[in-house]
Amino acid sequence: MIKIVRTNSSNEDFVTLVDQLNNYLKVVDGDDHEFYHQFNGLDTLKYVVIAYLNDTPVGCGAFKKYTEKETEVKRMFTLPETRGMGIASKILKELEVWSKELNYKACILETGKSQVEAVQFYQKNKYTVIPNYGQYEGVTNSICFRKML
C-alpha cells in the first residue's frame, strides 16, 4: 500500500531519498550537475511529500514559493525499482493539491532535456513547456514547465 506523507526538508527519509537523487543526477547530468545542484538546497523547502510503500520510503517531491501565484516543484524522485507504479504521479498530485490549498494558481518546474523520462512524465501529467525562467534562462539543456491548478 502506498502512503503519502506531508513533511518538511528536515525529515530523515527525505534527506536519504535526496542523496540517492543527487547520485542519480550526477550520472544523468554529467558535467552540468554542479550548475544544477547549486539551485537544489534543502534548507528552503518547507513543503515536502514522501511516498511510502509498505512503510518504506520510495519517493519524494517538494515545492517552494516562486512568486505570489506560483510554486516551484523541486526534488522529484522515485527509487528505480518502484518506477512505473504510479508513485511519482501520486507525489506530484499531492504537491499540486497542497499548493492549491495555499492559494497558489500554478506550479512551475525545470528539468534537464537529458532526463527523457522526466520530460515525458511531466507532459503526461498535463504540464506544458514554458520559456526558461529565472536561473534557467539561456540554459540550453533545461526545459521548463507550468501547470495551472
mmCIF file of N, CA and C in Angstrom:
data_model
loop_
_atom_site.group_PDB
_atom_site.id
_atom_site.type_symbol
_atom_site.label_atom_id
_atom_site.label_comp_id
_atom_site.label_asym_id
_atom_site.label_seq_id
_atom_site.Cartn_x
_atom_site.Cartn_y
_atom_site.Cartn_z
ATOM 1 N N MET A 1 0.836 -1.184 0.000
ATOM 2 C CA MET A 1 0.000 0.000 0.000
ATOM 3 C C MET A 1 0.885 1.253 0.000
ATOM 4 N N ILE A 2 0.504 2.231 -0.806
ATOM 5 C CA ILE A 2 1.250 3.484 -0.895
ATOM 6 C C ILE A 2 0.622 4.504 0.045
ATOM 7 N N LYS A 3 1.459 5.093 0.882
ATOM 8 C CA LYS A 3 1.015 6.129 1.813
ATOM 9 C C LYS A 3 1.792 7.396 1.476
ATOM 10 N N ILE A 4 1.080 8.516 1.400
ATOM 11 C CA ILE A 4 1.681 9.816 1.101
ATOM 12 C C ILE A 4 1.674 10.644 2.386
ATOM 13 N N VAL A 5 2.849 11.193 2.728
ATOM 14 C CA VAL A 5 3.002 11.960 3.960
ATOM 15 C C VAL A 5 3.543 13.346 3.637
ATOM 16 N N ARG A 6 2.919 14.361 4.229
ATOM 17 C CA ARG A 6 3.426 15.734 4.129
ATOM 18 C C ARG A 6 4.391 15.974 5.281
ATOM 19 N N THR A 7 5.501 16.622 4.971
ATOM 20 C CA THR A 7 6.515 16.893 5.982
ATOM 21 C C THR A 7 7.331 18.097 5.543
ATOM 22 N N ASN A 8 8.584 18.184 5.986
ATOM 23 C CA ASN A 8 9.478 19.251 5.549
ATOM 24 C C ASN A 8 10.868 18.670 5.294
ATOM 25 N N SER A 9 11.794 19.526 4.908
ATOM 26 C CA SER A 9 13.091 19.040 4.449
ATOM 27 C C SER A 9 13.995 18.512 5.557
ATOM 28 N N SER A 10 13.581 18.625 6.816
ATOM 29 C CA SER A 10 14.395 18.051 7.889
ATOM 30 C C SER A 10 14.089 16.568 8.114
ATOM 31 N N ASN A 11 13.087 16.040 7.419
ATOM 32 C CA ASN A 11 12.724 14.634 7.549
ATOM 33 C C ASN A 11 13.873 13.745 7.054
ATOM 34 N N GLU A 12 14.305 12.810 7.883
ATOM 35 C CA GLU A 12 15.450 11.959 7.546
ATOM 36 C C GLU A 12 15.213 11.101 6.309
ATOM 37 N N ASP A 13 13.979 10.638 6.113
ATOM 38 C CA ASP A 13 13.673 9.842 4.918
ATOM 39 C C ASP A 13 13.829 10.690 3.662
ATOM 40 N N PHE A 14 13.416 11.956 3.736
ATOM 41 C CA PHE A 14 13.571 12.864 2.601
ATOM 42 C C PHE A 14 15.052 13.088 2.297
ATOM 43 N N VAL A 15 15.840 13.344 3.325
ATOM 44 C CA VAL A 15 17.275 13.581 3.139
ATOM 45 C C VAL A 15 17.937 12.368 2.475
ATOM 46 N N THR A 16 17.565 11.177 2.907
ATOM 47 C CA THR A 16 18.121 9.951 2.332
ATOM 48 C C THR A 16 17.723 9.798 0.864
ATOM 49 N N LEU A 17 16.459 10.045 0.551
ATOM 50 C CA LEU A 17 15.997 9.953 -0.836
ATOM 51 C C LEU A 17 16.692 10.993 -1.717
ATOM 52 N N VAL A 18 16.879 12.200 -1.207
ATOM 53 C CA VAL A 18 17.540 13.254 -1.984
ATOM 54 C C VAL A 18 19.006 12.900 -2.237
ATOM 55 N N ASP A 19 19.655 12.253 -1.275
ATOM 56 C CA ASP A 19 21.021 11.784 -1.514
ATOM 57 C C ASP A 19 21.057 10.817 -2.696
ATOM 58 N N GLN A 20 20.080 9.932 -2.757
ATOM 59 C CA GLN A 20 20.014 8.981 -3.870
ATOM 60 C C GLN A 20 19.698 9.704 -5.175
ATOM 61 N N LEU A 21 18.823 10.702 -5.118
ATOM 62 C CA LEU A 21 18.517 11.516 -6.294
ATOM 63 C C LEU A 21 19.779 12.213 -6.795
ATOM 64 N N ASN A 22 20.535 12.815 -5.894
ATOM 65 C CA ASN A 22 21.757 13.515 -6.300
ATOM 66 C C ASN A 22 22.760 12.573 -6.948
ATOM 67 N N ASN A 23 22.896 11.371 -6.415
ATOM 68 C CA ASN A 23 23.792 10.383 -7.026
ATOM 69 C C ASN A 23 23.334 10.017 -8.429
ATOM 70 N N TYR A 24 22.027 9.868 -8.607
ATOM 71 C CA TYR A 24 21.448 9.570 -9.920
ATOM 72 C C TYR A 24 21.719 10.728 -10.894
ATOM 73 N N LEU A 25 21.508 11.963 -10.426
ATOM 74 C CA LEU A 25 21.676 13.128 -11.293
ATOM 75 C C LEU A 25 23.132 13.375 -11.670
ATOM 76 N N LYS A 26 24.071 12.994 -10.819
ATOM 77 C CA LYS A 26 25.485 13.132 -11.163
ATOM 78 C C LYS A 26 25.789 12.357 -12.439
ATOM 79 N N VAL A 27 25.154 11.211 -12.591
ATOM 80 C CA VAL A 27 25.359 10.383 -13.776
ATOM 81 C C VAL A 27 24.614 10.973 -14.969
ATOM 82 N N VAL A 28 23.323 11.290 -14.776
ATOM 83 C CA VAL A 28 22.475 11.761 -15.877
ATOM 84 C C VAL A 28 22.921 13.135 -16.384
ATOM 85 N N ASP A 29 23.220 14.057 -15.459
ATOM 86 C CA ASP A 29 23.574 15.422 -15.850
ATOM 87 C C ASP A 29 25.030 15.565 -16.258
ATOM 88 N N GLY A 30 25.858 14.639 -15.836
ATOM 89 C CA GLY A 30 27.274 14.692 -16.205
ATOM 90 C C GLY A 30 27.929 15.992 -15.792
ATOM 91 N N ASP A 31 28.580 16.649 -16.742
ATOM 92 C CA ASP A 31 29.328 17.872 -16.463
ATOM 93 C C ASP A 31 28.443 19.025 -16.001
ATOM 94 N N ASP A 32 27.136 18.960 -16.276
ATOM 95 C CA ASP A 32 26.225 20.042 -15.884
ATOM 96 C C ASP A 32 25.724 19.900 -14.449
ATOM 97 N N HIS A 33 26.060 18.809 -13.779
ATOM 98 C CA HIS A 33 25.500 18.533 -12.451
ATOM 99 C C HIS A 33 25.754 19.660 -11.445
ATOM 100 N N GLU A 34 26.956 20.160 -11.376
ATOM 101 C CA GLU A 34 27.270 21.183 -10.371
ATOM 102 C C GLU A 34 26.467 22.458 -10.601
ATOM 103 N N PHE A 35 26.246 22.827 -11.868
ATOM 104 C CA PHE A 35 25.434 24.013 -12.151
ATOM 105 C C PHE A 35 24.033 23.847 -11.578
ATOM 106 N N TYR A 36 23.384 22.718 -11.866
ATOM 107 C CA TYR A 36 22.023 22.488 -11.390
ATOM 108 C C TYR A 36 21.984 22.294 -9.878
ATOM 109 N N HIS A 37 22.980 21.620 -9.338
ATOM 110 C CA HIS A 37 22.995 21.283 -7.915
ATOM 111 C C HIS A 37 22.943 22.525 -7.023
ATOM 112 N N GLN A 38 23.526 23.632 -7.483
ATOM 113 C CA GLN A 38 23.546 24.850 -6.664
ATOM 114 C C GLN A 38 22.145 25.406 -6.390
ATOM 115 N N PHE A 39 21.157 25.012 -7.179
ATOM 116 C CA PHE A 39 19.795 25.524 -7.009
ATOM 117 C C PHE A 39 18.904 24.567 -6.223
ATOM 118 N N ASN A 40 19.485 23.535 -5.641
ATOM 119 C CA ASN A 40 18.681 22.487 -5.014
ATOM 120 C C ASN A 40 18.970 22.278 -3.534
ATOM 121 N N GLY A 41 19.220 23.371 -2.825
ATOM 122 C CA GLY A 41 19.428 23.276 -1.388
ATOM 123 C C GLY A 41 18.151 22.853 -0.679
ATOM 124 N N LEU A 42 18.307 22.134 0.404
ATOM 125 C CA LEU A 42 17.141 21.638 1.136
ATOM 126 C C LEU A 42 16.653 22.615 2.195
ATOM 127 N N ASP A 43 17.479 23.574 2.573
ATOM 128 C CA ASP A 43 17.127 24.457 3.679
ATOM 129 C C ASP A 43 15.917 25.334 3.394
ATOM 130 N N THR A 44 15.555 25.514 2.148
ATOM 131 C CA THR A 44 14.436 26.393 1.803
ATOM 132 C C THR A 44 13.138 25.628 1.556
ATOM 133 N N LEU A 45 13.129 24.332 1.789
ATOM 134 C CA LEU A 45 11.954 23.522 1.462
ATOM 135 C C LEU A 45 11.107 23.232 2.698
ATOM 136 N N LYS A 46 9.990 23.956 2.816
ATOM 137 C CA LYS A 46 9.057 23.747 3.922
ATOM 138 C C LYS A 46 7.978 22.741 3.558
ATOM 139 N N TYR A 47 7.796 22.509 2.267
ATOM 140 C CA TYR A 47 6.691 21.681 1.783
ATOM 141 C C TYR A 47 7.240 20.459 1.059
ATOM 142 N N VAL A 48 7.250 19.345 1.749
ATOM 143 C CA VAL A 48 7.838 18.105 1.244
ATOM 144 C C VAL A 48 6.812 16.991 1.342
ATOM 145 N N VAL A 49 6.802 16.135 0.328
ATOM 146 C CA VAL A 49 5.930 14.962 0.303
ATOM 147 C C VAL A 49 6.808 13.722 0.143
ATOM 148 N N ILE A 50 6.518 12.719 0.941
ATOM 149 C CA ILE A 50 7.233 11.443 0.833
ATOM 150 C C ILE A 50 6.212 10.342 0.604
ATOM 151 N N ALA A 51 6.537 9.444 -0.321
ATOM 152 C CA ALA A 51 5.693 8.267 -0.566
ATOM 153 C C ALA A 51 6.337 7.068 0.107
ATOM 154 N N TYR A 52 5.501 6.299 0.799
ATOM 155 C CA TYR A 52 5.948 5.082 1.466
ATOM 156 C C TYR A 52 5.210 3.897 0.841
ATOM 157 N N LEU A 53 5.950 2.853 0.563
ATOM 158 C CA LEU A 53 5.387 1.596 0.090
ATOM 159 C C LEU A 53 5.657 0.571 1.180
ATOM 160 N N ASN A 54 4.588 0.117 1.819
ATOM 161 C CA ASN A 54 4.734 -0.806 2.951
ATOM 162 C C ASN A 54 5.709 -0.254 3.992
ATOM 163 N N ASP A 55 5.540 1.002 4.337
ATOM 164 C CA ASP A 55 6.325 1.714 5.355
ATOM 165 C C ASP A 55 7.787 1.962 4.971
ATOM 166 N N THR A 56 8.149 1.733 3.720
ATOM 167 C CA THR A 56 9.498 2.029 3.234
ATOM 168 C C THR A 56 9.434 3.270 2.348
ATOM 169 N N PRO A 57 10.272 4.286 2.611
ATOM 170 C CA PRO A 57 10.256 5.482 1.760
ATOM 171 C C PRO A 57 10.769 5.151 0.356
ATOM 172 N N VAL A 58 9.950 5.449 -0.656
ATOM 173 C CA VAL A 58 10.304 5.082 -2.030
ATOM 174 C C VAL A 58 10.287 6.261 -3.002
ATOM 175 N N GLY A 59 9.821 7.416 -2.554
ATOM 176 C CA GLY A 59 9.779 8.561 -3.450
ATOM 177 C C GLY A 59 9.527 9.846 -2.695
ATOM 178 N N CYS A 60 9.854 10.957 -3.350
ATOM 179 C CA CYS A 60 9.669 12.253 -2.711
ATOM 180 C C CYS A 60 9.485 13.352 -3.746
ATOM 181 N N GLY A 61 9.063 14.485 -3.249
ATOM 182 C CA GLY A 61 8.944 15.700 -4.033
ATOM 183 C C GLY A 61 8.748 16.854 -3.067
ATOM 184 N N ALA A 62 8.913 18.063 -3.569
ATOM 185 C CA ALA A 62 8.767 19.240 -2.717
ATOM 186 C C ALA A 62 8.373 20.426 -3.589
ATOM 187 N N PHE A 63 7.987 21.501 -2.920
ATOM 188 C CA PHE A 63 7.800 22.753 -3.640
ATOM 189 C C PHE A 63 8.185 23.907 -2.737
ATOM 190 N N LYS A 64 8.454 25.019 -3.392
ATOM 191 C CA LYS A 64 8.706 26.263 -2.667
ATOM 192 C C LYS A 64 8.017 27.391 -3.416
ATOM 193 N N LYS A 65 7.765 28.474 -2.706
ATOM 194 C CA LYS A 65 7.163 29.650 -3.320
ATOM 195 C C LYS A 65 8.106 30.183 -4.382
ATOM 196 N N TYR A 66 7.568 30.458 -5.559
ATOM 197 C CA TYR A 66 8.363 31.095 -6.606
ATOM 198 C C TYR A 66 7.910 32.546 -6.793
ATOM 199 N N THR A 67 6.602 32.736 -6.955
ATOM 200 C CA THR A 67 6.006 34.073 -6.985
ATOM 201 C C THR A 67 4.781 34.038 -6.076
ATOM 202 N N GLU A 68 4.074 35.129 -6.014
ATOM 203 C CA GLU A 68 2.851 35.162 -5.196
ATOM 204 C C GLU A 68 1.802 34.184 -5.715
ATOM 205 N N LYS A 69 1.901 33.818 -7.004
ATOM 206 C CA LYS A 69 0.891 32.946 -7.607
ATOM 207 C C LYS A 69 1.413 31.566 -7.996
ATOM 208 N N GLU A 70 2.732 31.353 -7.909
ATOM 209 C CA GLU A 70 3.309 30.099 -8.403
ATOM 210 C C GLU A 70 4.226 29.452 -7.370
ATOM 211 N N THR A 71 4.163 28.119 -7.342
ATOM 212 C CA THR A 71 5.158 27.349 -6.597
ATOM 213 C C THR A 71 6.081 26.682 -7.606
ATOM 214 N N GLU A 72 7.291 26.375 -7.147
ATOM 215 C CA GLU A 72 8.241 25.659 -7.983
ATOM 216 C C GLU A 72 8.428 24.260 -7.410
ATOM 217 N N VAL A 73 8.148 23.261 -8.230
ATOM 218 C CA VAL A 73 8.309 21.866 -7.829
ATOM 219 C C VAL A 73 9.790 21.521 -7.863
ATOM 220 N N LYS A 74 10.260 20.867 -6.795
ATOM 221 C CA LYS A 74 11.673 20.529 -6.651
ATOM 222 C C LYS A 74 11.804 19.084 -6.177
ATOM 223 N N ARG A 75 12.961 18.495 -6.407
ATOM 224 C CA ARG A 75 13.408 17.234 -5.816
ATOM 225 C C ARG A 75 12.460 16.056 -6.012
ATOM 226 N N MET A 76 11.864 15.973 -7.190
ATOM 227 C CA MET A 76 11.011 14.824 -7.530
ATOM 228 C C MET A 76 11.895 13.608 -7.781
ATOM 229 N N PHE A 77 11.564 12.492 -7.114
ATOM 230 C CA PHE A 77 12.373 11.281 -7.257
ATOM 231 C C PHE A 77 11.595 10.067 -6.771
ATOM 232 N N THR A 78 11.743 8.976 -7.499
ATOM 233 C CA THR A 78 11.284 7.674 -7.008
ATOM 234 C C THR A 78 12.424 6.679 -7.205
ATOM 235 N N LEU A 79 12.508 5.741 -6.296
ATOM 236 C CA LEU A 79 13.538 4.716 -6.411
ATOM 237 C C LEU A 79 13.358 3.964 -7.720
ATOM 238 N N PRO A 80 14.437 3.651 -8.419
ATOM 239 C CA PRO A 80 14.330 2.974 -9.716
ATOM 240 C C PRO A 80 13.480 1.701 -9.676
ATOM 241 N N GLU A 81 13.598 0.943 -8.604
ATOM 242 C CA GLU A 81 12.856 -0.329 -8.526
ATOM 243 C C GLU A 81 11.356 -0.145 -8.305
ATOM 244 N N THR A 82 10.908 1.086 -8.022
ATOM 245 C CA THR A 82 9.475 1.316 -7.829
ATOM 246 C C THR A 82 8.866 2.174 -8.938
ATOM 247 N N ARG A 83 9.633 2.459 -9.962
ATOM 248 C CA ARG A 83 9.106 3.265 -11.069
ATOM 249 C C ARG A 83 8.089 2.453 -11.859
ATOM 250 N N GLY A 84 7.141 3.164 -12.431
ATOM 251 C CA GLY A 84 6.096 2.512 -13.207
ATOM 252 C C GLY A 84 4.910 2.064 -12.364
ATOM 253 N N MET A 85 4.909 2.420 -11.090
ATOM 254 C CA MET A 85 3.829 2.019 -10.174
ATOM 255 C C MET A 85 2.866 3.172 -9.879
ATOM 256 N N GLY A 86 3.085 4.326 -10.508
ATOM 257 C CA GLY A 86 2.218 5.483 -10.284
ATOM 258 C C GLY A 86 2.575 6.300 -9.053
ATOM 259 N N ILE A 87 3.688 5.995 -8.423
ATOM 260 C CA ILE A 87 4.071 6.686 -7.193
ATOM 261 C C ILE A 87 4.406 8.152 -7.466
ATOM 262 N N ALA A 88 5.179 8.413 -8.503
ATOM 263 C CA ALA A 88 5.552 9.798 -8.823
ATOM 264 C C ALA A 88 4.320 10.650 -9.111
ATOM 265 N N SER A 89 3.339 10.078 -9.793
ATOM 266 C CA SER A 89 2.111 10.829 -10.078
ATOM 267 C C SER A 89 1.361 11.161 -8.798
ATOM 268 N N LYS A 90 1.350 10.238 -7.848
ATOM 269 C CA LYS A 90 0.696 10.499 -6.556
ATOM 270 C C LYS A 90 1.426 11.609 -5.803
ATOM 271 N N ILE A 91 2.744 11.583 -5.832
ATOM 272 C CA ILE A 91 3.530 12.624 -5.168
ATOM 273 C C ILE A 91 3.239 13.981 -5.815
ATOM 274 N N LEU A 92 3.310 14.040 -7.136
ATOM 275 C CA LEU A 92 3.089 15.293 -7.850
ATOM 276 C C LEU A 92 1.686 15.824 -7.591
ATOM 277 N N LYS A 93 0.694 14.955 -7.610
ATOM 278 C CA LYS A 93 -0.689 15.371 -7.351
ATOM 279 C C LYS A 93 -0.815 15.963 -5.949
ATOM 280 N N GLU A 94 -0.172 15.343 -4.970
ATOM 281 C CA GLU A 94 -0.231 15.872 -3.602
ATOM 282 C C GLU A 94 0.427 17.241 -3.512
ATOM 283 N N LEU A 95 1.537 17.434 -4.223
ATOM 284 C CA LEU A 95 2.182 18.747 -4.255
ATOM 285 C C LEU A 95 1.258 19.797 -4.879
ATOM 286 N N GLU A 96 0.557 19.413 -5.932
ATOM 287 C CA GLU A 96 -0.384 20.329 -6.584
ATOM 288 C C GLU A 96 -1.543 20.674 -5.654
ATOM 289 N N VAL A 97 -2.102 19.679 -4.987
ATOM 290 C CA VAL A 97 -3.214 19.905 -4.050
ATOM 291 C C VAL A 97 -2.772 20.834 -2.922
ATOM 292 N N TRP A 98 -1.608 20.566 -2.365
ATOM 293 C CA TRP A 98 -1.077 21.385 -1.267
ATOM 294 C C TRP A 98 -0.841 22.822 -1.732
ATOM 295 N N SER A 99 -0.278 22.988 -2.922
ATOM 296 C CA SER A 99 -0.076 24.333 -3.479
ATOM 297 C C SER A 99 -1.402 25.071 -3.607
ATOM 298 N N LYS A 100 -2.397 24.364 -4.114
ATOM 299 C CA LYS A 100 -3.724 24.971 -4.295
ATOM 300 C C LYS A 100 -4.339 25.342 -2.943
ATOM 301 N N GLU A 101 -4.157 24.482 -1.947
ATOM 302 C CA GLU A 101 -4.664 24.786 -0.597
ATOM 303 C C GLU A 101 -4.059 26.080 -0.056
ATOM 304 N N LEU A 102 -2.836 26.379 -0.453
ATOM 305 C CA LEU A 102 -2.145 27.592 -0.020
ATOM 306 C C LEU A 102 -2.418 28.770 -0.959
ATOM 307 N N ASN A 103 -3.403 28.606 -1.844
ATOM 308 C CA ASN A 103 -3.894 29.648 -2.757
ATOM 309 C C ASN A 103 -2.955 30.013 -3.896
ATOM 310 N N TYR A 104 -2.074 29.094 -4.265
ATOM 311 C CA TYR A 104 -1.272 29.302 -5.461
ATOM 312 C C TYR A 104 -2.093 28.894 -6.675
ATOM 313 N N LYS A 105 -1.783 29.484 -7.814
ATOM 314 C CA LYS A 105 -2.559 29.262 -9.040
ATOM 315 C C LYS A 105 -1.874 28.340 -10.034
ATOM 316 N N ALA A 106 -0.564 28.121 -9.872
ATOM 317 C CA ALA A 106 0.168 27.303 -10.832
ATOM 318 C C ALA A 106 1.410 26.707 -10.175
ATOM 319 N N CYS A 107 1.888 25.619 -10.772
ATOM 320 C CA CYS A 107 3.167 25.015 -10.408
ATOM 321 C C CYS A 107 4.081 25.136 -11.622
ATOM 322 N N ILE A 108 5.333 25.495 -11.375
ATOM 323 C CA ILE A 108 6.332 25.519 -12.427
ATOM 324 C C ILE A 108 7.471 24.602 -12.009
ATOM 325 N N LEU A 109 8.298 24.221 -12.966
ATOM 326 C CA LEU A 109 9.453 23.392 -12.652
ATOM 327 C C LEU A 109 10.419 23.394 -13.808
ATOM 328 N N GLU A 110 11.618 22.923 -13.510
ATOM 329 C CA GLU A 110 12.667 22.758 -14.517
ATOM 330 C C GLU A 110 13.181 21.338 -14.438
ATOM 331 N N THR A 111 13.493 20.786 -15.593
ATOM 332 C CA THR A 111 14.183 19.500 -15.647
ATOM 333 C C THR A 111 15.174 19.551 -16.799
ATOM 334 N N GLY A 112 16.070 18.615 -16.814
ATOM 335 C CA GLY A 112 17.060 18.580 -17.881
ATOM 336 C C GLY A 112 16.526 17.871 -19.108
ATOM 337 N N LYS A 113 16.887 18.366 -20.274
ATOM 338 C CA LYS A 113 16.452 17.722 -21.520
ATOM 339 C C LYS A 113 16.952 16.288 -21.605
ATOM 340 N N SER A 114 18.076 15.995 -20.957
ATOM 341 C CA SER A 114 18.610 14.634 -20.990
ATOM 342 C C SER A 114 17.820 13.672 -20.104
ATOM 343 N N GLN A 115 16.949 14.198 -19.274
ATOM 344 C CA GLN A 115 16.105 13.366 -18.417
ATOM 345 C C GLN A 115 14.792 13.073 -19.154
ATOM 346 N N VAL A 116 14.904 12.255 -20.160
ATOM 347 C CA VAL A 116 13.794 11.984 -21.078
ATOM 348 C C VAL A 116 12.557 11.468 -20.329
ATOM 349 N N GLU A 117 12.765 10.577 -19.364
ATOM 350 C CA GLU A 117 11.631 10.020 -18.614
ATOM 351 C C GLU A 117 10.907 11.116 -17.836
ATOM 352 N N ALA A 118 11.668 12.056 -17.273
ATOM 353 C CA ALA A 118 11.055 13.151 -16.521
ATOM 354 C C ALA A 118 10.243 14.051 -17.442
ATOM 355 N N VAL A 119 10.792 14.369 -18.604
ATOM 356 C CA VAL A 119 10.073 15.205 -19.569
ATOM 357 C C VAL A 119 8.752 14.537 -19.945
ATOM 358 N N GLN A 120 8.792 13.261 -20.256
ATOM 359 C CA GLN A 120 7.569 12.526 -20.603
ATOM 360 C C GLN A 120 6.592 12.476 -19.440
ATOM 361 N N PHE A 121 7.103 12.302 -18.228
ATOM 362 C CA PHE A 121 6.270 12.256 -17.029
ATOM 363 C C PHE A 121 5.501 13.563 -16.841
ATOM 364 N N TYR A 122 6.188 14.697 -16.952
ATOM 365 C CA TYR A 122 5.507 15.976 -16.748
ATOM 366 C C TYR A 122 4.496 16.252 -17.859
ATOM 367 N N GLN A 123 4.821 15.876 -19.086
ATOM 368 C CA GLN A 123 3.856 16.041 -20.175
ATOM 369 C C GLN A 123 2.621 15.171 -19.931
ATOM 370 N N LYS A 124 2.829 13.950 -19.473
ATOM 371 C CA LYS A 124 1.711 13.041 -19.162
ATOM 372 C C LYS A 124 0.820 13.618 -18.063
ATOM 373 N N ASN A 125 1.415 14.394 -17.161
ATOM 374 C CA ASN A 125 0.676 14.987 -16.050
ATOM 375 C C ASN A 125 0.198 16.406 -16.353
ATOM 376 N N LYS A 126 0.076 16.714 -17.651
ATOM 377 C CA LYS A 126 -0.551 17.947 -18.131
ATOM 378 C C LYS A 126 0.259 19.220 -17.881
ATOM 379 N N TYR A 127 1.577 19.077 -17.782
ATOM 380 C CA TYR A 127 2.449 20.245 -17.708
ATOM 381 C C TYR A 127 2.799 20.658 -19.132
ATOM 382 N N THR A 128 2.838 21.972 -19.372
ATOM 383 C CA THR A 128 3.159 22.479 -20.697
ATOM 384 C C THR A 128 4.496 23.221 -20.650
ATOM 385 N N VAL A 129 5.215 23.145 -21.745
ATOM 386 C CA VAL A 129 6.517 23.795 -21.843
ATOM 387 C C VAL A 129 6.332 25.305 -21.837
ATOM 388 N N ILE A 130 7.180 25.977 -21.063
ATOM 389 C CA ILE A 130 7.183 27.437 -20.991
ATOM 390 C C ILE A 130 8.612 27.917 -21.250
ATOM 391 N N PRO A 131 8.787 29.217 -21.530
ATOM 392 C CA PRO A 131 10.158 29.729 -21.669
ATOM 393 C C PRO A 131 10.931 29.497 -20.364
ATOM 394 N N ASN A 132 12.205 29.221 -20.482
ATOM 395 C CA ASN A 132 13.026 29.027 -19.291
ATOM 396 C C ASN A 132 12.967 30.270 -18.412
ATOM 397 N N TYR A 133 12.827 30.060 -17.115
ATOM 398 C CA TYR A 133 12.660 31.157 -16.162
ATOM 399 C C TYR A 133 13.881 31.273 -15.244
ATOM 400 N N GLY A 134 13.990 32.445 -14.629
ATOM 401 C CA GLY A 134 14.991 32.660 -13.587
ATOM 402 C C GLY A 134 16.383 32.227 -13.991
ATOM 403 N N GLN A 135 16.997 31.431 -13.117
ATOM 404 C CA GLN A 135 18.378 30.987 -13.336
ATOM 405 C C GLN A 135 18.533 30.067 -14.538
ATOM 406 N N TYR A 136 17.429 29.594 -15.104
ATOM 407 C CA TYR A 136 17.492 28.681 -16.246
ATOM 408 C C TYR A 136 17.390 29.396 -17.590
ATOM 409 N N GLU A 137 17.166 30.719 -17.582
ATOM 410 C CA GLU A 137 17.117 31.480 -18.830
ATOM 411 C C GLU A 137 18.438 31.305 -19.566
ATOM 412 N N GLY A 138 18.339 30.951 -20.829
ATOM 413 C CA GLY A 138 19.525 30.800 -21.653
ATOM 414 C C GLY A 138 20.267 29.483 -21.462
ATOM 415 N N VAL A 139 19.780 28.622 -20.578
ATOM 416 C CA VAL A 139 20.423 27.322 -20.352
ATOM 417 C C VAL A 139 19.832 26.332 -21.352
ATOM 418 N N THR A 140 20.625 25.943 -22.334
ATOM 419 C CA THR A 140 20.099 25.135 -23.436
ATOM 420 C C THR A 140 19.748 23.706 -23.032
ATOM 421 N N ASN A 141 20.297 23.205 -21.943
ATOM 422 C CA ASN A 141 19.989 21.836 -21.507
ATOM 423 C C ASN A 141 18.770 21.759 -20.607
ATOM 424 N N SER A 142 18.168 22.899 -20.269
ATOM 425 C CA SER A 142 16.999 22.933 -19.391
ATOM 426 C C SER A 142 15.720 23.031 -20.197
ATOM 427 N N ILE A 143 14.675 22.436 -19.642
ATOM 428 C CA ILE A 143 13.329 22.606 -20.171
ATOM 429 C C ILE A 143 12.419 22.906 -18.984
ATOM 430 N N CYS A 144 11.611 23.940 -19.118
ATOM 431 C CA CYS A 144 10.748 24.382 -18.028
ATOM 432 C C CYS A 144 9.277 24.136 -18.379
ATOM 433 N N PHE A 145 8.493 23.875 -17.334
ATOM 434 C CA PHE A 145 7.081 23.523 -17.476
ATOM 435 C C PHE A 145 6.227 24.320 -16.504
ATOM 436 N N ARG A 146 4.931 24.416 -16.828
ATOM 437 C CA ARG A 146 3.935 25.023 -15.931
ATOM 438 C C ARG A 146 2.643 24.219 -16.049
ATOM 439 N N LYS A 147 1.942 24.170 -14.922
ATOM 440 C CA LYS A 147 0.596 23.619 -14.907
ATOM 441 C C LYS A 147 -0.262 24.549 -14.078
ATOM 442 N N MET A 148 -1.365 24.994 -14.661
ATOM 443 C CA MET A 148 -2.332 25.804 -13.918
ATOM 444 C C MET A 148 -3.123 24.865 -13.010
ATOM 445 N N LEU A 149 -3.371 25.338 -11.795
ATOM 446 C CA LEU A 149 -4.075 24.500 -10.807
ATOM 447 C C LEU A 149 -5.568 24.751 -10.829
#
